[in-house]
Coordinates of C-alpha atoms in Angstrom, one line a residue:
X16 CA 0.0 0.0 0.0
X17 CA 2.9 2.4 0.8
X18 CA 4.5 1.8 -2.5
X19 CA 1.2 2.2 -4.3
X20 CA 0.6 5.6 -2.6
X21 CA 4.1 7.0 -2.7
X22 CA 6.0 5.4 -5.6
X23 CA 5.3 8.4 -7.9
X24 CA 7.3 10.6 -5.5
X25 CA 10.5 8.8 -6.4
X26 CA 10.9 11.1 -9.4
X27 CA 10.1 14.3 -7.4
X28 CA 12.7 16.6 -6.0
X29 CA 13.0 17.1 -2.2
X30 CA 12.0 20.7 -2.7
X31 CA 8.8 19.8 -4.5
X32 CA 7.9 17.3 -1.8
X33 CA 8.5 19.9 0.9
X34 CA 6.4 22.4 -1.0
X35 CA 3.5 20.0 -1.4
X36 CA 3.6 19.2 2.3
X37 CA 3.7 22.9 3.1
X38 CA 0.8 23.6 0.8
X39 CA -1.2 20.7 2.4
X40 CA -0.6 22.1 5.9
X41 CA -1.9 25.6 4.9
X42 CA -4.7 24.1 2.9
X43 CA -6.0 22.1 5.8
X44 CA -5.6 25.0 8.1
X45 CA -7.5 27.3 5.7
X46 CA -10.4 24.9 5.4
X47 CA -10.6 24.5 9.2
X48 CA -10.6 28.3 9.6
X49 CA -13.3 28.5 6.9
X50 CA -15.4 26.1 9.0
X51 CA -15.0 28.4 12.0
X52 CA -16.0 31.4 9.8
X53 CA -12.6 33.1 10.4
X54 CA -11.3 35.7 8.0
X55 CA -7.8 34.0 8.3
X56 CA -9.1 31.4 5.8
X57 CA -7.9 33.8 3.1
X58 CA -4.3 34.5 3.9
X59 CA -3.7 30.8 4.7
X60 CA -5.5 29.8 1.6
X61 CA -3.5 32.2 -0.5
X62 CA -0.2 30.6 0.7
X63 CA -1.6 27.2 -0.2
X64 CA -2.8 28.1 -3.6
X65 CA 0.4 30.1 -4.6
X66 CA 2.4 27.0 -3.9
X67 CA 0.0 24.8 -5.9
X68 CA 0.2 27.1 -8.9
X69 CA 3.9 26.4 -9.1
X70 CA 3.6 22.7 -8.5
X71 CA 0.8 22.2 -11.1
X72 CA 2.8 24.3 -13.6
X73 CA 5.7 21.9 -13.2
X74 CA 3.3 18.9 -13.6
X75 CA 1.7 20.4 -16.7
X76 CA -1.7 20.2 -15.0
X77 CA -3.2 23.3 -16.6
X78 CA -6.7 23.1 -15.2
X79 CA -5.4 22.6 -11.7
X80 CA -3.0 25.5 -12.2
X81 CA -5.7 27.8 -13.4
X82 CA -8.1 27.1 -10.6
X83 CA -5.4 27.8 -8.0
X84 CA -4.5 31.0 -9.8
X85 CA -8.2 31.9 -9.6
X86 CA -8.2 31.0 -5.9
X87 CA -5.3 33.5 -5.3
X88 CA -7.3 36.3 -6.9
X89 CA -10.6 35.4 -5.1
X90 CA -8.7 35.0 -1.9
X91 CA -7.7 38.7 -1.9
X92 CA -11.3 39.6 -2.9
X93 CA -12.8 37.4 -0.2
X94 CA -10.4 38.8 2.4
X95 CA -11.7 42.3 1.4
X96 CA -15.4 41.3 1.5
X97 CA -15.2 39.5 4.9
X98 CA -13.5 42.4 6.6
X99 CA -16.2 45.0 5.5
X100 CA -18.2 46.3 8.4
X101 CA -21.5 48.2 8.9
X102 CA -20.6 49.8 12.2
X103 CA -19.7 46.8 14.4
X104 CA -21.6 44.3 12.3
X105 CA -20.3 42.3 9.3
X106 CA -21.4 43.8 6.0
X107 CA -21.5 40.4 4.5
X108 CA -22.7 37.8 7.1
X109 CA -23.3 34.1 6.3
X110 CA -26.4 33.9 4.1
X111 CA -28.0 31.9 1.3
X112 CA -28.1 32.7 -2.4
X113 CA -31.0 34.6 -3.8
X114 CA -32.4 33.9 -7.3
X115 CA -30.0 36.3 -9.1
X116 CA -27.0 34.8 -7.4
X117 CA -28.1 31.3 -8.3
X118 CA -28.4 32.3 -11.9
X119 CA -24.9 33.8 -11.7
X120 CA -23.6 30.6 -10.3
X121 CA -25.0 28.8 -13.4
X122 CA -23.4 31.3 -15.7
X123 CA -20.1 31.1 -13.9
X124 CA -20.1 27.3 -14.1
X125 CA -20.8 27.2 -17.8
X126 CA -18.4 30.0 -18.6
X127 CA -15.6 28.3 -16.7
X128 CA -16.2 25.0 -18.6
X129 CA -15.9 26.8 -21.9
X130 CA -12.8 28.7 -20.8
X131 CA -11.0 25.6 -19.4
X132 CA -11.9 23.5 -22.5
X133 CA -10.6 26.3 -24.8
X134 CA -7.3 26.4 -22.8
X135 CA -6.9 22.6 -23.0
X136 CA -7.6 22.6 -26.8
X137 CA -5.2 25.5 -27.3
X138 CA -2.3 23.6 -25.7
X139 CA -3.5 20.3 -27.2
X140 CA -4.0 18.7 -23.8
X141 CA -7.7 17.7 -24.2
X142 CA -6.7 14.2 -25.2
X143 CA -7.4 12.1 -22.1
X144 CA -10.6 11.3 -20.2
X145 CA -9.1 12.9 -17.1
X146 CA -9.1 16.2 -18.9
X147 CA -12.9 16.0 -19.0
X148 CA -13.1 15.3 -15.3
X149 CA -10.5 18.1 -14.6
X150 CA -12.7 20.6 -16.5
X151 CA -15.8 19.6 -14.5
X152 CA -14.0 19.9 -11.2
X153 CA -12.4 23.2 -12.1
X154 CA -15.8 24.6 -12.9
X155 CA -17.3 23.3 -9.7
X156 CA -14.5 24.9 -7.7
X157 CA -14.8 28.2 -9.6
X158 CA -18.3 28.5 -8.3
X159 CA -17.4 27.3 -4.8
X160 CA -14.7 29.9 -4.4
X161 CA -17.0 32.7 -5.6
X162 CA -19.7 31.6 -3.1
X163 CA -17.2 31.4 -0.2
X164 CA -15.9 34.9 -1.0
X165 CA -19.5 36.1 -0.9
X166 CA -20.0 34.1 2.4
X167 CA -22.8 32.0 0.9
X168 CA -23.5 28.7 2.7
X169 CA -24.0 26.9 -0.6
X170 CA -20.2 27.2 -1.1
X171 CA -19.8 24.0 1.1
X172 CA -22.0 22.0 -1.2
X173 CA -19.7 22.8 -4.2
X174 CA -16.6 22.0 -2.2
X175 CA -18.0 18.7 -1.0
X176 CA -18.8 17.5 -4.6
X177 CA -15.6 18.8 -6.0
X178 CA -13.5 17.3 -3.2
X179 CA -15.1 13.9 -3.6
X180 CA -14.2 13.9 -7.3
X181 CA -10.7 15.2 -6.6
X182 CA -9.8 12.3 -4.2
X183 CA -9.4 9.6 -6.9
X184 CA -8.4 12.2 -9.6
X185 CA -5.2 13.4 -7.8
X186 CA -4.3 9.8 -6.8
X187 CA -4.4 8.9 -10.5
X188 CA -2.3 12.0 -11.3
X189 CA 0.4 10.7 -8.9
X190 CA -0.2 13.2 -6.1
X191 CA -1.2 10.8 -3.3
X192 CA -0.6 13.3 -0.5
X193 CA -2.9 15.8 -2.2
X194 CA -5.5 13.1 -2.7
X195 CA -5.4 12.5 1.1
X196 CA -5.7 16.2 1.6
X197 CA -8.9 16.3 -0.4
X198 CA -10.3 13.4 1.6
X199 CA -9.8 15.5 4.8
X200 CA -11.1 18.6 3.0
X201 CA -14.4 16.7 2.3
X202 CA -14.8 15.7 6.0
X203 CA -14.1 19.3 7.2
X204 CA -16.5 20.7 4.5
X205 CA -19.3 18.5 5.8
X206 CA -18.7 19.9 9.3
X207 CA -18.3 23.4 7.8
X208 CA -21.7 23.2 6.2
X209 CA -23.3 22.1 9.5
X210 CA -21.5 24.9 11.5
X211 CA -22.5 27.6 9.0
X212 CA -26.1 26.3 8.9
X213 CA -26.3 26.6 12.7
X214 CA -24.9 30.2 12.6
X215 CA -27.4 31.1 9.8
X216 CA -30.3 29.8 11.8
X217 CA -29.2 31.7 14.9
X218 CA -29.0 34.9 12.8
X219 CA -32.4 34.4 11.4
X220 CA -33.9 33.8 14.9
X221 CA -32.4 37.1 16.1
X222 CA -33.9 39.0 13.2

């Protein structure tokens, strides 16, 4: 089992392995902070995603590289949004999507699919079945990150689905440690949804 999980790392440099472990640490910390509705989710998440942009560029995993580049940008945006105040109250508290936001999610999902497919075709990388799965997961995470930046509870549902698909996908790509990371992400995301749902209900009772 050990050889099955870690044999792909024989060809990796020590620096790349250290970088992946560092990214995993900050990734897990970031998701845990998100579960607790802490704004520190963003600086820790930015560290995680910047490292993965580099690692995925090295591995020629374009879809993964693009989604992490997008995470970096949305991380700064989410950091800004979550720190906005109306007096002493959060300007953007935990909430659910309205109809307009749901339509935007659909638009963002479809647009990101078209964009990722176009990039794969341009670089002549849309040749394996995993490219199709990669495109789907990238689009799911595009929407999930936008919803998290907006502090919408539905973000957890997108993370859960995307994480579940990512577990076997990264294992196949030879990134066993990252695959394990996404398994833990999934578990934390379930608890994150439960925690945010409780907070949302408390807020609704107060109002």
